[in-house]
Short mmCIF file of C-alpha atoms (C1' of nucleotides) in Angstrom, two decimals:
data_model
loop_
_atom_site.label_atom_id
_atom_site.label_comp_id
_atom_site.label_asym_id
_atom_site.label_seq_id
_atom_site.Cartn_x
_atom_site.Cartn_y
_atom_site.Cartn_z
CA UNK A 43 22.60 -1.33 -13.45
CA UNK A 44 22.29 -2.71 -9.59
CA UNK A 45 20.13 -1.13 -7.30
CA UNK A 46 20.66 1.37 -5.29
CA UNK A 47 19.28 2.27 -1.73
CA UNK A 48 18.27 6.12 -2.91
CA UNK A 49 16.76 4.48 -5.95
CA UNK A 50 14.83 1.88 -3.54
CA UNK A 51 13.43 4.92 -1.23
CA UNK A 52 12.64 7.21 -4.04
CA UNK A 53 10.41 4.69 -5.81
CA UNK A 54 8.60 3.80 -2.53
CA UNK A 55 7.65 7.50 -1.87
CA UNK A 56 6.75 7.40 -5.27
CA UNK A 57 3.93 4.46 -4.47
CA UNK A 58 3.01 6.56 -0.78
CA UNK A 59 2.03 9.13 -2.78
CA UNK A 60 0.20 7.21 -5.51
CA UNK A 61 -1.89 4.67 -3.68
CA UNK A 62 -1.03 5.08 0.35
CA UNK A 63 0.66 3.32 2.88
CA UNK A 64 -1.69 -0.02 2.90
CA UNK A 65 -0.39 -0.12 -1.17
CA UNK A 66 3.27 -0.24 -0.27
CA UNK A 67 4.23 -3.51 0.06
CA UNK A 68 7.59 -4.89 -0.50
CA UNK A 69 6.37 -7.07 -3.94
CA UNK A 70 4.82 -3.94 -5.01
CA UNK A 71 7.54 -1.96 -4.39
CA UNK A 72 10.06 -4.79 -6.11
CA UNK A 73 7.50 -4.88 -9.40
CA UNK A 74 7.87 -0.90 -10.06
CA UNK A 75 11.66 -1.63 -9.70
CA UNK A 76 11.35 -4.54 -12.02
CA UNK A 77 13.26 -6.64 -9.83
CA UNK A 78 11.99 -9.58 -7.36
CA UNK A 79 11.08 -9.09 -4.09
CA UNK A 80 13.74 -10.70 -2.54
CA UNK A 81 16.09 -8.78 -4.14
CA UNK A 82 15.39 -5.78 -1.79
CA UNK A 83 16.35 -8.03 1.02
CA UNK A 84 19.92 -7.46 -0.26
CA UNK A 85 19.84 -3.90 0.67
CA UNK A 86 17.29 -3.48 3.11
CA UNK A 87 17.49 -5.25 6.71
CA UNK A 88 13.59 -5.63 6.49
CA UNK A 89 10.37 -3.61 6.04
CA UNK A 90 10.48 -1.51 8.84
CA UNK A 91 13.86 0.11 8.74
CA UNK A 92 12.67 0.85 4.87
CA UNK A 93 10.28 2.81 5.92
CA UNK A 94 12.67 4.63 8.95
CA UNK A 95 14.48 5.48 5.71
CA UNK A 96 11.43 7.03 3.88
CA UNK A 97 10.47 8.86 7.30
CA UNK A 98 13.75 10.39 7.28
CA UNK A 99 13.48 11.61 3.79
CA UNK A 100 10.47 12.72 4.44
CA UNK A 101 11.50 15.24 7.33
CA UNK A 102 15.00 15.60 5.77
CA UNK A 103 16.38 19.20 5.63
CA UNK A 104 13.46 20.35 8.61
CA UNK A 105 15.74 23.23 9.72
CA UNK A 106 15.30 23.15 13.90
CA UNK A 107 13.79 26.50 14.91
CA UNK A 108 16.07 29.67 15.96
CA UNK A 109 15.50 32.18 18.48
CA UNK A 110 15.29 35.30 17.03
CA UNK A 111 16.98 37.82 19.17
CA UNK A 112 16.08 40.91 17.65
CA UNK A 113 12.35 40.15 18.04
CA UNK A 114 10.90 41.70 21.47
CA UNK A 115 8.06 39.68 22.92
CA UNK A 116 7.62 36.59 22.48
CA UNK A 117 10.17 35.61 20.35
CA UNK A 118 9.55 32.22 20.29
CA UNK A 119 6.28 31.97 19.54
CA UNK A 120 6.74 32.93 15.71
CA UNK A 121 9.83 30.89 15.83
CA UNK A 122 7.79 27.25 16.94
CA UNK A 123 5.12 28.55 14.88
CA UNK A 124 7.23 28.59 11.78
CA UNK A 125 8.57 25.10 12.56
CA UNK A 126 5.47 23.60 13.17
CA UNK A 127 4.39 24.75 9.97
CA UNK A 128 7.54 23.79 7.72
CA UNK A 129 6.50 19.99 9.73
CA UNK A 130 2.66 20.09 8.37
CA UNK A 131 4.03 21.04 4.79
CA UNK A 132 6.40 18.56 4.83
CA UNK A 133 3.98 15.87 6.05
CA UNK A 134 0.94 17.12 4.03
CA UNK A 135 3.14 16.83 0.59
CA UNK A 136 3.13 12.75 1.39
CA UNK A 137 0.36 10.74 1.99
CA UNK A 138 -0.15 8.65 5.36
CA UNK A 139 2.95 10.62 6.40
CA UNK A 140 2.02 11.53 9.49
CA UNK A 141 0.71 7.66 10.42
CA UNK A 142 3.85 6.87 9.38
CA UNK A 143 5.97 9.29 11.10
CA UNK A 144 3.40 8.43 14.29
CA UNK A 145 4.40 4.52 13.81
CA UNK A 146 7.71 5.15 13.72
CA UNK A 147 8.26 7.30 16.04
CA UNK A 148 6.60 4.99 18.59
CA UNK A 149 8.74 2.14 17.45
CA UNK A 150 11.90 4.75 18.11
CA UNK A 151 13.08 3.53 14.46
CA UNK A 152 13.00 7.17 13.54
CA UNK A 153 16.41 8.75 13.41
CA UNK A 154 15.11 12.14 13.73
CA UNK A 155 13.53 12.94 17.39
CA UNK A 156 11.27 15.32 16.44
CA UNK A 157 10.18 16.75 19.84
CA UNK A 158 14.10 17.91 21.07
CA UNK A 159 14.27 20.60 18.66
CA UNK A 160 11.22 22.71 20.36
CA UNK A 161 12.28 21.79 23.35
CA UNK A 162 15.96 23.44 23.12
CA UNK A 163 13.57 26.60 22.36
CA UNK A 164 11.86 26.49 25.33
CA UNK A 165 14.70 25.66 27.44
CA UNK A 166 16.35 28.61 25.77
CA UNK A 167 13.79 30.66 27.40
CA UNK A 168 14.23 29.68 30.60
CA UNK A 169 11.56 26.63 30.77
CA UNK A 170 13.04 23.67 33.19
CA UNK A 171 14.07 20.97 31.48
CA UNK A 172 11.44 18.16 31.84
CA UNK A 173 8.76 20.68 31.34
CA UNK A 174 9.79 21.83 28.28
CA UNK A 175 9.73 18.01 27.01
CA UNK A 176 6.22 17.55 28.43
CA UNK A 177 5.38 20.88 26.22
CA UNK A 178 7.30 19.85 22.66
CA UNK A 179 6.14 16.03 23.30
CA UNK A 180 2.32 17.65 23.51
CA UNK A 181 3.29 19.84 20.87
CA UNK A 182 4.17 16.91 18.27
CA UNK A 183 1.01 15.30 19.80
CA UNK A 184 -0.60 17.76 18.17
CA UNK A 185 0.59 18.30 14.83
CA UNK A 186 0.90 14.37 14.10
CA UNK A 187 -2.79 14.37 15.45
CA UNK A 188 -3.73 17.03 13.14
CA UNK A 189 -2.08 16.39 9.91
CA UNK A 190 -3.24 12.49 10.59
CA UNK A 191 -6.63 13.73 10.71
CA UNK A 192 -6.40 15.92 7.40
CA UNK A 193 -4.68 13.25 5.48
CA UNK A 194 -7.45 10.54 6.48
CA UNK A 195 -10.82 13.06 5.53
CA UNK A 196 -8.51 13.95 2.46
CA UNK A 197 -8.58 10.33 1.61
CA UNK A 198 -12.66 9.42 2.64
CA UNK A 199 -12.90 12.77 0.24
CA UNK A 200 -11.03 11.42 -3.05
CA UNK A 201 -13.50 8.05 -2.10
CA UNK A 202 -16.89 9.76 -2.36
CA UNK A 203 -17.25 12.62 -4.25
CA UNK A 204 -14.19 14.54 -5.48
CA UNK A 205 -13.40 17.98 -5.36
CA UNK A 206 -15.64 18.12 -2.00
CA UNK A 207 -17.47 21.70 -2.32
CA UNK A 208 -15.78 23.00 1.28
CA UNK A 209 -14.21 20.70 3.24
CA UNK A 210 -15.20 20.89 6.67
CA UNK A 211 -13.29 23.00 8.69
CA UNK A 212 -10.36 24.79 6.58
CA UNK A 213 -7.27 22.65 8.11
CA UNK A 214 -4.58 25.61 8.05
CA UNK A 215 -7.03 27.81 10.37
CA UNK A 216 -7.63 24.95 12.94
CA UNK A 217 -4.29 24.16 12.90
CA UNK A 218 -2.88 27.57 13.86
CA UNK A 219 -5.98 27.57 16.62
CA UNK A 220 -4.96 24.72 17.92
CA UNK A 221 -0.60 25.95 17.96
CA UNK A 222 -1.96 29.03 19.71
CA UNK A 223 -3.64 27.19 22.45
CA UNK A 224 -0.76 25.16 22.98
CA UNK A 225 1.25 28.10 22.74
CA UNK A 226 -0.57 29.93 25.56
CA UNK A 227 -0.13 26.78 27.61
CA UNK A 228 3.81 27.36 27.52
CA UNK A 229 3.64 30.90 28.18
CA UNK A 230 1.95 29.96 31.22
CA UNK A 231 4.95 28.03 32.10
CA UNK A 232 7.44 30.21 31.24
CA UNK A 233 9.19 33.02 33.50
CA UNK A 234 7.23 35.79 33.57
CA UNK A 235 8.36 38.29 30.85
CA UNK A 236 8.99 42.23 32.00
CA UNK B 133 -24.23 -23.35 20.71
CA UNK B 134 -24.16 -20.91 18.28
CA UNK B 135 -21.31 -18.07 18.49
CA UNK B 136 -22.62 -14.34 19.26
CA UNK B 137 -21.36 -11.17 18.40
CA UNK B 138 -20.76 -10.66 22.39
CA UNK B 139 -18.67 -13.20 22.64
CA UNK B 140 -16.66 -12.69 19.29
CA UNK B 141 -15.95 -9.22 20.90
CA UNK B 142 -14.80 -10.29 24.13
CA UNK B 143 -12.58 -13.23 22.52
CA UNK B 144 -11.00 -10.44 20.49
CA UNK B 145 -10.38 -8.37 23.55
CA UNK B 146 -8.80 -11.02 24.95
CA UNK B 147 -6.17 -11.60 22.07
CA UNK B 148 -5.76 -7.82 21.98
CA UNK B 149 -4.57 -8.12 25.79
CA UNK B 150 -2.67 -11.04 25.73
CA UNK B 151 -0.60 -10.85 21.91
CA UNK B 152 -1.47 -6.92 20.75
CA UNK B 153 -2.63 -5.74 18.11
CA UNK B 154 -1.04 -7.55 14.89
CA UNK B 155 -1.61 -10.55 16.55
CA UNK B 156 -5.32 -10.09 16.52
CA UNK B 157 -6.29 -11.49 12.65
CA UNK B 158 -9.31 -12.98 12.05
CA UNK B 159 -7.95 -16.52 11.60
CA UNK B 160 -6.73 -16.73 15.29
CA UNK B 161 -9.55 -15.19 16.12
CA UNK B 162 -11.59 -18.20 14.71
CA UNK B 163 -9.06 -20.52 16.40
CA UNK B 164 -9.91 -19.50 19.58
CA UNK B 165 -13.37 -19.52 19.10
CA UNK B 166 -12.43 -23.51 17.64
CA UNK B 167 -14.40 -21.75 14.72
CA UNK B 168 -13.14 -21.32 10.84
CA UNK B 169 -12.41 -17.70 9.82
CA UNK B 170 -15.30 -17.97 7.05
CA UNK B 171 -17.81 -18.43 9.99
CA UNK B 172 -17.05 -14.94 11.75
CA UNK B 173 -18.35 -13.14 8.70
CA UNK B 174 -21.73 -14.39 9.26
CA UNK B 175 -21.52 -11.93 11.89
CA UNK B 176 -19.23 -9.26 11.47
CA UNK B 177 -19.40 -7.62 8.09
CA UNK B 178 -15.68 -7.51 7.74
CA UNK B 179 -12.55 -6.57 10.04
CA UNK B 180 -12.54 -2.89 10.58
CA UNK B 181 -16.13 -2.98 11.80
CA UNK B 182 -15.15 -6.00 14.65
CA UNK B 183 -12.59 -3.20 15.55
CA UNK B 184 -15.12 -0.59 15.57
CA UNK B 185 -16.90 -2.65 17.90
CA UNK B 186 -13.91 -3.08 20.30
CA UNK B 187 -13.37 0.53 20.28
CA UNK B 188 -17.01 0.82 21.77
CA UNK B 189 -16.03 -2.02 24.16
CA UNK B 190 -13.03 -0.68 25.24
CA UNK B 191 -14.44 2.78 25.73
CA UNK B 192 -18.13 2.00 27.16
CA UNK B 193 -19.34 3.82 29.76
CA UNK B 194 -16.96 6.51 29.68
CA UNK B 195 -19.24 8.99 31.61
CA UNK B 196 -18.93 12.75 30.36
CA UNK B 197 -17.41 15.21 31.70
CA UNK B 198 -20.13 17.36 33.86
CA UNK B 199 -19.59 20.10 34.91
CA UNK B 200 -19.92 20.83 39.35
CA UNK B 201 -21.71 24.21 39.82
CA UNK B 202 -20.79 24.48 43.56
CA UNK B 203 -16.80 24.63 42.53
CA UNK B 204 -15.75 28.16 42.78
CA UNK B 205 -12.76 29.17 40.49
CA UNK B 206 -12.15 26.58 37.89
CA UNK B 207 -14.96 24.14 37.48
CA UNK B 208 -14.12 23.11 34.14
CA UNK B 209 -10.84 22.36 35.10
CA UNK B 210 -11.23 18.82 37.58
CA UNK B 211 -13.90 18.21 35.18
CA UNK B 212 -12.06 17.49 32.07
CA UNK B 213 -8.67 16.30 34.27
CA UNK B 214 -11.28 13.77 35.37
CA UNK B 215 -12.56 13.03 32.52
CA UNK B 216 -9.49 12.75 30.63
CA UNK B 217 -7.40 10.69 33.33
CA UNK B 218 -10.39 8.14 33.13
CA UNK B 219 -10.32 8.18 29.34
CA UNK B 220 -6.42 6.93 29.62
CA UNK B 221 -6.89 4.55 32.40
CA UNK B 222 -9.66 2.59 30.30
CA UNK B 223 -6.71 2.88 27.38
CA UNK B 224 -4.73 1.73 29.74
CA UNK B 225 -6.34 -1.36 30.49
CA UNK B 226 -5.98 -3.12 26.91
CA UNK B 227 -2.62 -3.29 24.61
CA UNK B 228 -2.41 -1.11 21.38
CA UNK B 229 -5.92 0.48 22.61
CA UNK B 230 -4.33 4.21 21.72
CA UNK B 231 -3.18 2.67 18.47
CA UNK B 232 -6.61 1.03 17.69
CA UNK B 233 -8.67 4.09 18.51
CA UNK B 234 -6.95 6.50 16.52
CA UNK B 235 -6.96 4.42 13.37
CA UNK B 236 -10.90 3.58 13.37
CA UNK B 237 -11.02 7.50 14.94
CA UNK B 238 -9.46 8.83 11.55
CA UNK B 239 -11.29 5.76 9.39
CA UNK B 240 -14.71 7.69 11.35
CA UNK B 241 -16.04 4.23 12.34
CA UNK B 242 -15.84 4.74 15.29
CA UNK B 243 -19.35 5.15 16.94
CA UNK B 244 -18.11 7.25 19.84
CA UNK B 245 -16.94 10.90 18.94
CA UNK B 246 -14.34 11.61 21.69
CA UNK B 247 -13.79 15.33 21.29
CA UNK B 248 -17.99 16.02 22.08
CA UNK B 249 -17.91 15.80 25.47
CA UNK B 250 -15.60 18.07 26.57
CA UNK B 251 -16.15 20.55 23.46
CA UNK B 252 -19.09 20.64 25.72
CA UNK B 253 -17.55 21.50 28.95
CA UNK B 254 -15.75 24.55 27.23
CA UNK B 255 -18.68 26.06 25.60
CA UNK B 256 -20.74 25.80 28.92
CA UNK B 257 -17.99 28.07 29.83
CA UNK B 258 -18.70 30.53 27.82
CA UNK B 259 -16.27 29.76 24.29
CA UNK B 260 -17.18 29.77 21.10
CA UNK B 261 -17.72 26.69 19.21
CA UNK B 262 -15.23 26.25 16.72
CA UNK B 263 -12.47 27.27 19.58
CA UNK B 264 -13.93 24.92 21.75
CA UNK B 265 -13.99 22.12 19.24
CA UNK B 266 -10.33 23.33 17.98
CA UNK B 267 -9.32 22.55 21.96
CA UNK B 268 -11.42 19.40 22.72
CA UNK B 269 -9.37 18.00 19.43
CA UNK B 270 -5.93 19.09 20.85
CA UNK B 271 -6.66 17.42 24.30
CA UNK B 272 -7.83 14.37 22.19
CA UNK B 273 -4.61 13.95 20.25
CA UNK B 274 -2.73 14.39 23.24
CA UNK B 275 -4.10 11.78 25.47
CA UNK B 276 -3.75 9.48 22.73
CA UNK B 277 -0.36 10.63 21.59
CA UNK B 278 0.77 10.25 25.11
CA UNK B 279 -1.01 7.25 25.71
CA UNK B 280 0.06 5.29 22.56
CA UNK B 281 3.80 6.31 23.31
CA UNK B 282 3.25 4.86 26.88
CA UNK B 283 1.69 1.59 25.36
CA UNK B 284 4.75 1.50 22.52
CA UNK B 285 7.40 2.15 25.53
CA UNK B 286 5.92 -0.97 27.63
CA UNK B 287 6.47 -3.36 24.67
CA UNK B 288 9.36 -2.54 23.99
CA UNK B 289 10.59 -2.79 27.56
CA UNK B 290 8.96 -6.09 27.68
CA UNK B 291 11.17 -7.15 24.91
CA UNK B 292 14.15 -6.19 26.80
CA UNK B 293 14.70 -7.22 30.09
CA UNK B 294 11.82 -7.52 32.03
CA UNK B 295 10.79 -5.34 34.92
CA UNK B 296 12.42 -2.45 34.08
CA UNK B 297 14.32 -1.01 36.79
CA UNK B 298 12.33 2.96 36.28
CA UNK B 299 10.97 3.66 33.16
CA UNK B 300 12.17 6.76 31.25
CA UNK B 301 9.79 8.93 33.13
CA UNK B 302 6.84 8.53 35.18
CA UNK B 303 3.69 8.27 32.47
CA UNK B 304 1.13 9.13 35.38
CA UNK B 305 3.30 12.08 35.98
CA UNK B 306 4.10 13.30 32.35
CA UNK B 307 0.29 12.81 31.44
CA UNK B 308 -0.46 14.99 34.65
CA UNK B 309 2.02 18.16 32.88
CA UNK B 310 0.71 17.86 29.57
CA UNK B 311 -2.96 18.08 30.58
CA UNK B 312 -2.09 21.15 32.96
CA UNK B 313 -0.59 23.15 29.82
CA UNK B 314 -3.55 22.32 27.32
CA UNK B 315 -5.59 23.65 30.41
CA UNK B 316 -3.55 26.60 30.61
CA UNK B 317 -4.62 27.16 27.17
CA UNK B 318 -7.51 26.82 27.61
CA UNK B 319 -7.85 29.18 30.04
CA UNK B 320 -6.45 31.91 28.06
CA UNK B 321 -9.01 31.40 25.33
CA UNK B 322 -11.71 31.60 28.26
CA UNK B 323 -13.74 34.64 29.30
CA UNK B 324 -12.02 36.30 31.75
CA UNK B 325 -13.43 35.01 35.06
CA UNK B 326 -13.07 37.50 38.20
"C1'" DA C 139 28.32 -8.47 -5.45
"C1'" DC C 140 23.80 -8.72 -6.71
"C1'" DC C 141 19.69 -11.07 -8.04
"C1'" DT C 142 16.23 -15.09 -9.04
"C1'" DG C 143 13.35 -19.15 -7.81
"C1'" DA C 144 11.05 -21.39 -4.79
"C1'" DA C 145 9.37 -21.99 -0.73
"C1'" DC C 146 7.38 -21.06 4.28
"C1'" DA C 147 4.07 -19.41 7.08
"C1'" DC C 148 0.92 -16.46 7.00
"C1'" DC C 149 -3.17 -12.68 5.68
"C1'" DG C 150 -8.67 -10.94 4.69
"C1'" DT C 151 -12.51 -12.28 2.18
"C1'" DT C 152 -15.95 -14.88 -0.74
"C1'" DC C 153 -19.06 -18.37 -1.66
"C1'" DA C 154 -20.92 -22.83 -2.85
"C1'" DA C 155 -22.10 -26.50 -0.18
"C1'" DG C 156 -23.39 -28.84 3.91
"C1'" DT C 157 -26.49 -29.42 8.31
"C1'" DA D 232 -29.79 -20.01 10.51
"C1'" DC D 233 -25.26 -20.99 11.00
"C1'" DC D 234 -21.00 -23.11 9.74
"C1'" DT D 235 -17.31 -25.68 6.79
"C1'" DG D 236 -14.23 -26.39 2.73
"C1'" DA D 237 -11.92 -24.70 -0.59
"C1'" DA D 238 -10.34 -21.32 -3.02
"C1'" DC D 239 -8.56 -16.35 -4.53
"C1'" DA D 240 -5.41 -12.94 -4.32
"C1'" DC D 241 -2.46 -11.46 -1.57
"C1'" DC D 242 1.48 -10.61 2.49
"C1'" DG D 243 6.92 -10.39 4.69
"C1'" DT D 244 10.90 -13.01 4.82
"C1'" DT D 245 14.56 -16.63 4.02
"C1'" DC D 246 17.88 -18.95 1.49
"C1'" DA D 247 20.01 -22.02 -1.80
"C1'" DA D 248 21.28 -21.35 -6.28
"C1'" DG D 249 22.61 -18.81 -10.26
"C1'" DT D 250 25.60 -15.05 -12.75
#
DNA sequence: ACCTGAACACCGTTCAAGT
DNA sequence: ACCTGAACACCGTTCAAGT
């Protein structure tokens, strides 16, 4: 049976999660298909867009946030909130995900932008348009930032002693601190509301 | 004469500024230094801790943030804008330095602990520890989120034709936002001042 | 159409041996 | 003390050749 691209990116998130980004190489990646290393070159361009692909699966089926219009308040605080959280679960289920979304995402190989989908909230609430992609660009800062960090003490943990007696900050509770700073920032910038 | 560790540093630097990042590898390192590779390791221990070592280069005497006592309203505020704009000019100054940071930041080689200083600024104002820490880390990831995108964006507009005519948006102004709405949130998690 | 074989131009690192 | 030579175990990528 020949190859297939979905069969290519599956078994390469398979090796991300096993043994991290520095272990997936392209002859690695060919030996768990059983195949030669060249042979990839037949349906991939080259490393990089390979790992576009894997980015994309990654974040595939990330539903953008909606305004809830029933909510009174600040309706879009729970609805970025609930976005940026879906993003950390997604990322924190792969290793070196967020590095690798960061990479990408620098290199603009990454089909999905991530930062336009908070930004249409925050437009939606009245925020001009270049400062609400100042706010969801620092907003993505953060979250890549974050997860990055967790992944990486996650990893120096599983070197030295496992199961680490408590880790040393719980990540979940620094991670909402740090959305609801950031979210305080926007309200600042946002119309006053009644 | 005998090579130093000074000037294996500053040859690195050098690379790092004129061919980035992957570019740097210890073999044209040694080239440059009309060295062999196997010589270096007489005195660096291994890769990662050279690049320690130009993270402490590139980031020496980054003076804290201190706080002016004389400022009425905000103190804190000019202090870490300060502090932070000097932190990306000194990024800045040397190709991929974002990049390189935030990899030996996560790796913990790094000798300098960025988010310190102004954790230290905030809790001089009166915050609690872990929110202050929680907020020194957001402003960290964004100046190097920001910065490393503004780094990524030059290459690749070096690639394409040269002198852009105006880049996407102004980085000095963009950097300027981003700050003010992390400050903003700041501010919110502050004791009320008069 | 899909894959192998073989090569090219590299990596980081180690270590006996030279001076 | 400081460096070279030579090797080890890798990389990503290309491309003629096979089926």
């Amino acid at each position: 049976m020949a190859l297939t691209k979905t069969e290519i990116i599956s078994t390469a998130l398979g090796i991300l999660d096993a043994y991290g980004l520095n272990d997936l190489t392209m002859r690695r990646l060919a030996d768990s298909l059983d195949v030669k290393a060249s042979a990839l070159y037949w349906h991939v361009a080259n490393k990089q867009s390979l790992l576009a692909e894997l980015v994309d699966k990654i974040l595939a089926g990330l539903e953008p946030p909606e305004l809830d219009a029933t909510a009174d308040g600040d309706p879009w605080r729970p609805s970025l909130r609930g976005w940026a959280t879906e993003l950390r679960a997604r990322l924190l289920d792969h290793r070196d995900s967020a590095d690798l979304v960061a990479s990408m995402r620098a290199i603009g190989l990454a089909g999905t932008e991530l930062s336009r989908a908070p930004a249409a909230v925050l437009t939606a609430m009245g925020m001009a348009d270049q400062e609400a992609t100042t706010a969801s660009q620092t907003l993505i800062y953060f979250i890549l930032g974050h997860v990055d960090e967790e992944q990486q003490r996650a990893q120096l943990g599983a070197l030295a002693g496992e199961a680490s007696p408590t880790p040393v900050m719980d990540g979940t509770a620094s991670f909402a601190a740090g959305l609801n700073l950031i979210f305080d920032g926007m309200a600042a910038a946002l119309p006053h509301d009644g």
